[in-house]
């Protein structure tokens, strides 16, 4: 079972363990910020050390503590007082919450690690797509392979369901791309295939359903509030990422419930 009732499972894990998992999630989130900035620029993730983009001052270890440093520095560079993006603490907190949720859902298992990797990748993709309207291949293409291999190892879904997920997502997005003539990009297709690999085709369908409904509602809201024009692109990656996270936690259950309704 993927998700038992949350309070019951949470009670099964000592608070100390959940706090430790959350803190680890914050630290990983801090690294995800580096990935979000450097991957689109094609820069190394390991060198040089992080520095202020305005004055170039290198960050000391105590300026690099997740969330806390941002609060202590009031969101400004220690040297030149240039504002630091609020994206940094938000990414750290979201990843911390994501990792704790994965632990509550899966416990100390290989599936928890896989879920943590998927959620971290989705956070990175979402942040980059929101900022630059692109979904980097260096994340999604290896993601397809990792998702398939992870399922072969853990058996969370069978390798066949994973493979079908890749094919279903790939062909669905290819059809949309060809039919719409540029309404959606190849990046969305590869992200969809990655979700198919990790989730299997059943949970993938739920993830796509969530993404399309959510994307439609937000697009209509942006249009009617005149925040976006009819011609402005609204990136689809963030909705796929949210749908993918929901598919991870609830997809199999929702599919079973839905299929059950039709006596399948
Ligand atoms: Zn500075």
Short mmCIF file of C-alpha atoms and ligand atoms in Angstrom, two decimals:
data_model
loop_
_atom_site.label_atom_id
_atom_site.label_comp_id
_atom_site.label_asym_id
_atom_site.label_seq_id
_atom_site.Cartn_x
_atom_site.Cartn_y
_atom_site.Cartn_z
CA UNK A 1 0.00 0.00 0.00
CA UNK A 2 1.39 3.34 -0.94
CA UNK A 3 -0.25 5.66 1.56
CA UNK A 4 -1.99 4.40 4.65
CA UNK A 5 -3.90 7.02 6.62
CA UNK A 6 -1.34 9.73 7.35
CA UNK A 7 -1.72 10.27 11.13
CA UNK A 8 -1.42 6.54 11.81
CA UNK A 9 1.80 6.27 9.80
CA UNK A 10 3.23 9.47 11.24
CA UNK A 11 2.69 8.09 14.73
CA UNK A 12 4.69 5.04 13.70
CA UNK A 13 7.85 7.12 13.21
CA UNK A 14 9.46 8.90 16.17
CA UNK A 15 9.39 12.71 15.90
CA UNK A 16 13.18 12.77 16.12
CA UNK A 17 13.49 10.71 12.96
CA UNK A 18 11.08 12.97 11.08
CA UNK A 19 13.00 16.07 12.24
CA UNK A 20 16.29 14.51 11.08
CA UNK A 21 14.77 13.63 7.69
CA UNK A 22 13.41 17.19 7.41
CA UNK A 23 16.80 18.76 8.23
CA UNK A 24 18.48 16.48 5.69
CA UNK A 25 15.84 17.64 3.17
CA UNK A 26 16.74 21.29 3.88
CA UNK A 27 20.44 20.59 3.25
CA UNK A 28 19.66 18.78 -0.02
CA UNK A 29 17.35 21.70 -0.88
CA UNK A 30 20.30 24.05 -0.48
CA UNK A 31 22.18 21.96 -3.07
CA UNK A 32 19.12 22.00 -5.34
CA UNK A 33 19.40 25.81 -5.38
CA UNK A 34 22.90 25.44 -6.83
CA UNK A 35 21.53 23.01 -9.44
CA UNK A 36 18.71 25.42 -10.35
CA UNK A 37 21.13 28.29 -10.97
CA UNK A 38 24.01 26.43 -12.60
CA UNK A 39 22.45 23.69 -14.77
CA UNK A 40 20.81 26.08 -17.27
CA UNK A 41 24.13 27.96 -17.54
CA UNK A 42 26.04 24.70 -18.10
CA UNK A 43 28.29 25.40 -15.09
CA UNK A 44 29.87 22.85 -12.77
CA UNK A 45 27.84 22.00 -9.68
CA UNK A 46 30.96 21.56 -7.55
CA UNK A 47 33.26 24.50 -8.39
CA UNK A 48 33.64 27.33 -7.71
CA UNK A 49 32.05 27.89 -4.31
CA UNK A 50 28.82 29.87 -4.17
CA UNK A 51 29.29 33.62 -4.42
CA UNK A 52 27.11 36.73 -4.50
CA UNK A 53 26.15 37.36 -8.15
CA UNK A 54 26.55 41.14 -7.67
CA UNK A 55 29.75 41.68 -5.66
CA UNK A 56 31.33 38.23 -6.09
CA UNK A 57 31.95 37.77 -2.36
CA UNK A 58 32.26 34.05 -1.60
CA UNK A 59 29.80 32.66 0.91
CA UNK A 60 31.25 31.45 4.20
CA UNK A 61 29.89 28.17 5.58
CA UNK A 62 27.78 30.11 8.08
CA UNK A 63 26.16 32.07 5.23
CA UNK A 64 25.13 28.77 3.64
CA UNK A 65 22.97 27.28 6.37
CA UNK A 66 19.54 26.47 4.90
CA UNK A 67 16.77 28.97 5.76
CA UNK A 68 18.60 30.19 8.89
CA UNK A 69 21.26 32.20 7.02
CA UNK A 70 18.57 33.84 4.90
CA UNK A 71 16.74 34.94 8.05
CA UNK A 72 19.89 36.09 9.88
CA UNK A 73 21.04 38.12 6.85
CA UNK A 74 17.50 39.49 6.33
CA UNK A 75 17.64 38.16 2.77
CA UNK A 76 20.65 40.29 1.79
CA UNK A 77 24.30 39.68 0.83
CA UNK A 78 26.61 40.13 3.83
CA UNK A 79 29.08 42.27 1.83
CA UNK A 80 27.07 44.42 -0.58
CA UNK A 81 23.52 44.07 0.84
CA UNK A 82 22.17 42.97 -2.57
CA UNK A 83 18.85 41.19 -2.06
CA UNK A 84 18.96 37.37 -2.16
CA UNK A 85 16.09 35.72 -4.01
CA UNK A 86 13.33 34.34 -1.75
CA UNK A 87 13.52 31.28 -4.02
CA UNK A 88 16.44 29.99 -1.91
CA UNK A 89 14.60 29.42 1.39
CA UNK A 90 11.41 28.38 -0.45
CA UNK A 91 13.20 25.60 -2.38
CA UNK A 92 14.87 24.42 0.85
CA UNK A 93 11.60 24.31 2.80
CA UNK A 94 9.64 22.65 -0.02
CA UNK A 95 12.30 19.94 -0.35
CA UNK A 96 12.34 19.43 3.43
CA UNK A 97 8.55 18.98 3.48
CA UNK A 98 8.70 16.73 0.40
CA UNK A 99 11.30 14.43 1.98
CA UNK A 100 9.35 14.13 5.25
CA UNK A 101 6.18 13.34 3.26
CA UNK A 102 8.05 10.64 1.34
CA UNK A 103 9.33 9.15 4.61
CA UNK A 104 5.86 9.15 6.16
CA UNK A 105 4.47 7.45 3.04
CA UNK A 106 7.21 4.89 2.40
CA UNK A 107 9.18 4.51 5.65
CA UNK A 108 12.88 3.57 5.70
CA UNK A 109 12.83 1.76 2.34
CA UNK A 110 14.48 1.96 -1.05
CA UNK A 111 11.18 3.39 -2.32
CA UNK A 112 11.65 6.35 0.05
CA UNK A 113 15.04 7.11 -1.52
CA UNK A 114 13.60 6.86 -5.04
CA UNK A 115 10.69 9.11 -4.06
CA UNK A 116 13.16 11.63 -2.60
CA UNK A 117 15.15 11.67 -5.83
CA UNK A 118 12.02 12.12 -7.96
CA UNK A 119 10.64 14.93 -5.77
CA UNK A 120 14.01 16.75 -5.78
CA UNK A 121 14.17 16.49 -9.59
CA UNK A 122 10.61 17.85 -9.87
CA UNK A 123 11.44 20.82 -7.61
CA UNK A 124 14.46 21.66 -9.79
CA UNK A 125 12.48 21.31 -13.04
CA UNK A 126 9.65 23.46 -11.68
CA UNK A 127 11.96 26.27 -10.54
CA UNK A 128 13.90 26.33 -13.82
CA UNK A 129 10.79 26.18 -16.01
CA UNK A 130 9.11 29.00 -14.06
CA UNK A 131 12.16 31.20 -14.46
CA UNK A 132 13.42 30.36 -17.96
CA UNK A 133 10.57 28.47 -19.68
CA UNK A 134 12.84 25.51 -20.33
CA UNK A 135 13.12 21.98 -18.99
CA UNK A 136 16.74 20.80 -19.06
CA UNK A 137 17.43 17.49 -20.85
CA UNK A 138 20.29 16.77 -18.43
CA UNK A 139 17.65 16.12 -15.78
CA UNK A 140 14.79 14.50 -17.69
CA UNK A 141 16.69 12.12 -20.00
CA UNK A 142 18.77 10.50 -17.22
CA UNK A 143 15.54 10.68 -15.16
CA UNK A 144 13.79 8.33 -17.60
CA UNK A 145 16.58 5.75 -17.19
CA UNK A 146 16.81 6.16 -13.40
CA UNK A 147 13.03 5.79 -13.02
CA UNK A 148 12.96 2.55 -15.00
CA UNK A 149 16.01 1.09 -13.22
CA UNK A 150 14.65 2.10 -9.80
CA UNK A 151 11.43 0.21 -10.45
CA UNK A 152 13.34 -2.85 -11.65
CA UNK A 153 15.25 -2.78 -8.34
CA UNK A 154 12.43 -1.92 -5.91
CA UNK A 155 9.49 -3.49 -7.74
CA UNK A 156 7.39 -0.48 -6.67
CA UNK A 157 5.70 -0.85 -10.04
CA UNK A 158 6.68 -3.58 -12.50
CA UNK A 159 9.27 -2.80 -15.18
CA UNK A 160 6.55 -3.33 -17.79
CA UNK A 161 4.22 -0.74 -16.23
CA UNK A 162 7.18 1.64 -16.08
CA UNK A 163 8.04 1.00 -19.73
CA UNK A 164 4.41 1.45 -20.80
CA UNK A 165 4.38 4.70 -18.80
CA UNK A 166 7.34 6.01 -20.82
CA UNK A 167 5.72 5.03 -24.14
CA UNK A 168 2.26 6.37 -23.22
CA UNK A 169 3.62 9.75 -22.06
CA UNK A 170 5.99 10.02 -25.04
CA UNK A 171 3.36 9.28 -27.66
CA UNK A 172 0.68 11.40 -25.96
CA UNK A 173 2.91 14.48 -25.81
CA UNK A 174 4.21 13.88 -29.33
CA UNK A 175 0.61 13.88 -30.59
CA UNK A 176 -0.14 17.12 -28.72
CA UNK A 177 3.05 18.76 -30.04
CA UNK A 178 2.25 17.78 -33.64
CA UNK A 179 -1.43 18.75 -33.35
CA UNK A 180 -0.90 22.09 -31.58
CA UNK A 181 2.11 23.20 -33.60
CA UNK A 182 4.23 24.48 -30.73
CA UNK A 183 1.74 24.75 -27.87
CA UNK A 184 3.91 22.32 -25.94
CA UNK A 185 7.60 21.57 -26.18
CA UNK A 186 9.93 18.61 -26.33
CA UNK A 187 10.93 19.38 -22.73
CA UNK A 188 7.38 18.65 -21.56
CA UNK A 189 7.44 15.37 -23.50
CA UNK A 190 10.67 14.21 -21.85
CA UNK A 191 9.42 15.26 -18.41
CA UNK A 192 6.21 13.30 -19.05
CA UNK A 193 8.24 10.24 -20.06
CA UNK A 194 10.31 10.61 -16.87
CA UNK A 195 7.11 10.62 -14.79
CA UNK A 196 5.92 7.55 -16.68
CA UNK A 197 9.19 5.77 -15.86
CA UNK A 198 9.02 6.55 -12.14
CA UNK A 199 5.26 6.18 -11.60
CA UNK A 200 4.21 3.51 -14.11
CA UNK A 201 1.37 4.15 -16.54
CA UNK A 202 -1.46 3.96 -13.98
CA UNK A 203 -0.24 6.68 -11.64
CA UNK A 204 1.04 8.57 -14.71
CA UNK A 205 -2.52 8.93 -16.02
CA UNK A 206 -3.58 10.49 -12.71
CA UNK A 207 -0.52 12.78 -12.76
CA UNK A 208 -1.36 13.98 -16.29
CA UNK A 209 -5.00 14.49 -15.34
CA UNK A 210 -3.99 16.69 -12.38
CA UNK A 211 -1.49 18.62 -14.54
CA UNK A 212 -3.99 19.33 -17.31
CA UNK A 213 -6.82 20.39 -14.97
CA UNK A 214 -4.51 22.53 -12.83
CA UNK A 215 -2.79 24.05 -15.87
CA UNK A 216 -6.15 24.85 -17.48
CA UNK A 217 -7.54 26.51 -14.35
CA UNK A 218 -4.41 28.62 -13.82
CA UNK A 219 -4.22 29.60 -17.52
CA UNK A 220 -7.85 30.74 -17.49
CA UNK A 221 -7.30 32.64 -14.24
CA UNK A 222 -4.19 34.41 -15.63
CA UNK A 223 -6.07 35.32 -18.83
CA UNK A 224 -9.18 36.61 -17.10
CA UNK A 225 -7.16 38.61 -14.56
CA UNK A 226 -5.19 39.98 -17.56
CA UNK A 227 -1.92 38.88 -15.94
CA UNK A 228 -1.10 37.11 -19.20
CA UNK A 229 -2.10 37.77 -22.79
CA UNK A 230 -3.50 35.14 -25.13
CA UNK A 231 -0.12 34.84 -26.86
CA UNK A 232 2.06 34.63 -23.72
CA UNK A 233 3.31 31.09 -23.06
CA UNK A 234 2.39 29.55 -19.73
CA UNK A 235 5.01 26.89 -18.89
CA UNK A 236 3.45 23.45 -18.42
CA UNK A 237 6.41 21.93 -16.53
CA UNK A 238 5.35 23.22 -13.09
CA UNK A 239 1.91 21.62 -13.48
CA UNK A 240 3.48 18.34 -14.60
CA UNK A 241 5.76 18.51 -11.55
CA UNK A 242 2.83 19.03 -9.17
CA UNK A 243 0.83 16.30 -10.93
CA UNK A 244 3.85 13.99 -10.71
CA UNK A 245 4.19 14.54 -6.96
CA UNK A 246 0.48 13.83 -6.45
CA UNK A 247 0.78 10.77 -8.70
CA UNK A 248 3.64 9.52 -6.51
CA UNK A 249 1.62 9.72 -3.32
CA UNK A 250 -1.93 8.97 -4.49
CA UNK A 251 -1.80 7.80 -8.12
CA UNK A 252 -2.04 4.05 -7.56
CA UNK A 253 -4.91 4.46 -5.07
CA UNK A 254 -6.88 6.79 -7.29
CA UNK A 255 -6.38 4.49 -10.27
CA UNK A 256 -7.58 1.47 -8.26
CA UNK A 257 -10.63 3.41 -7.09
CA UNK A 258 -11.40 4.65 -10.60
CA UNK A 259 -10.90 1.25 -12.22
CA UNK A 260 -12.99 -0.33 -9.46
CA UNK A 261 -15.88 1.99 -10.33
CA UNK A 262 -16.00 0.43 -13.78
CA UNK A 263 -15.69 -3.08 -12.41
CA UNK A 264 -12.26 -3.46 -14.00
ZN1 LIG B 1 27.18 40.86 -2.61
#
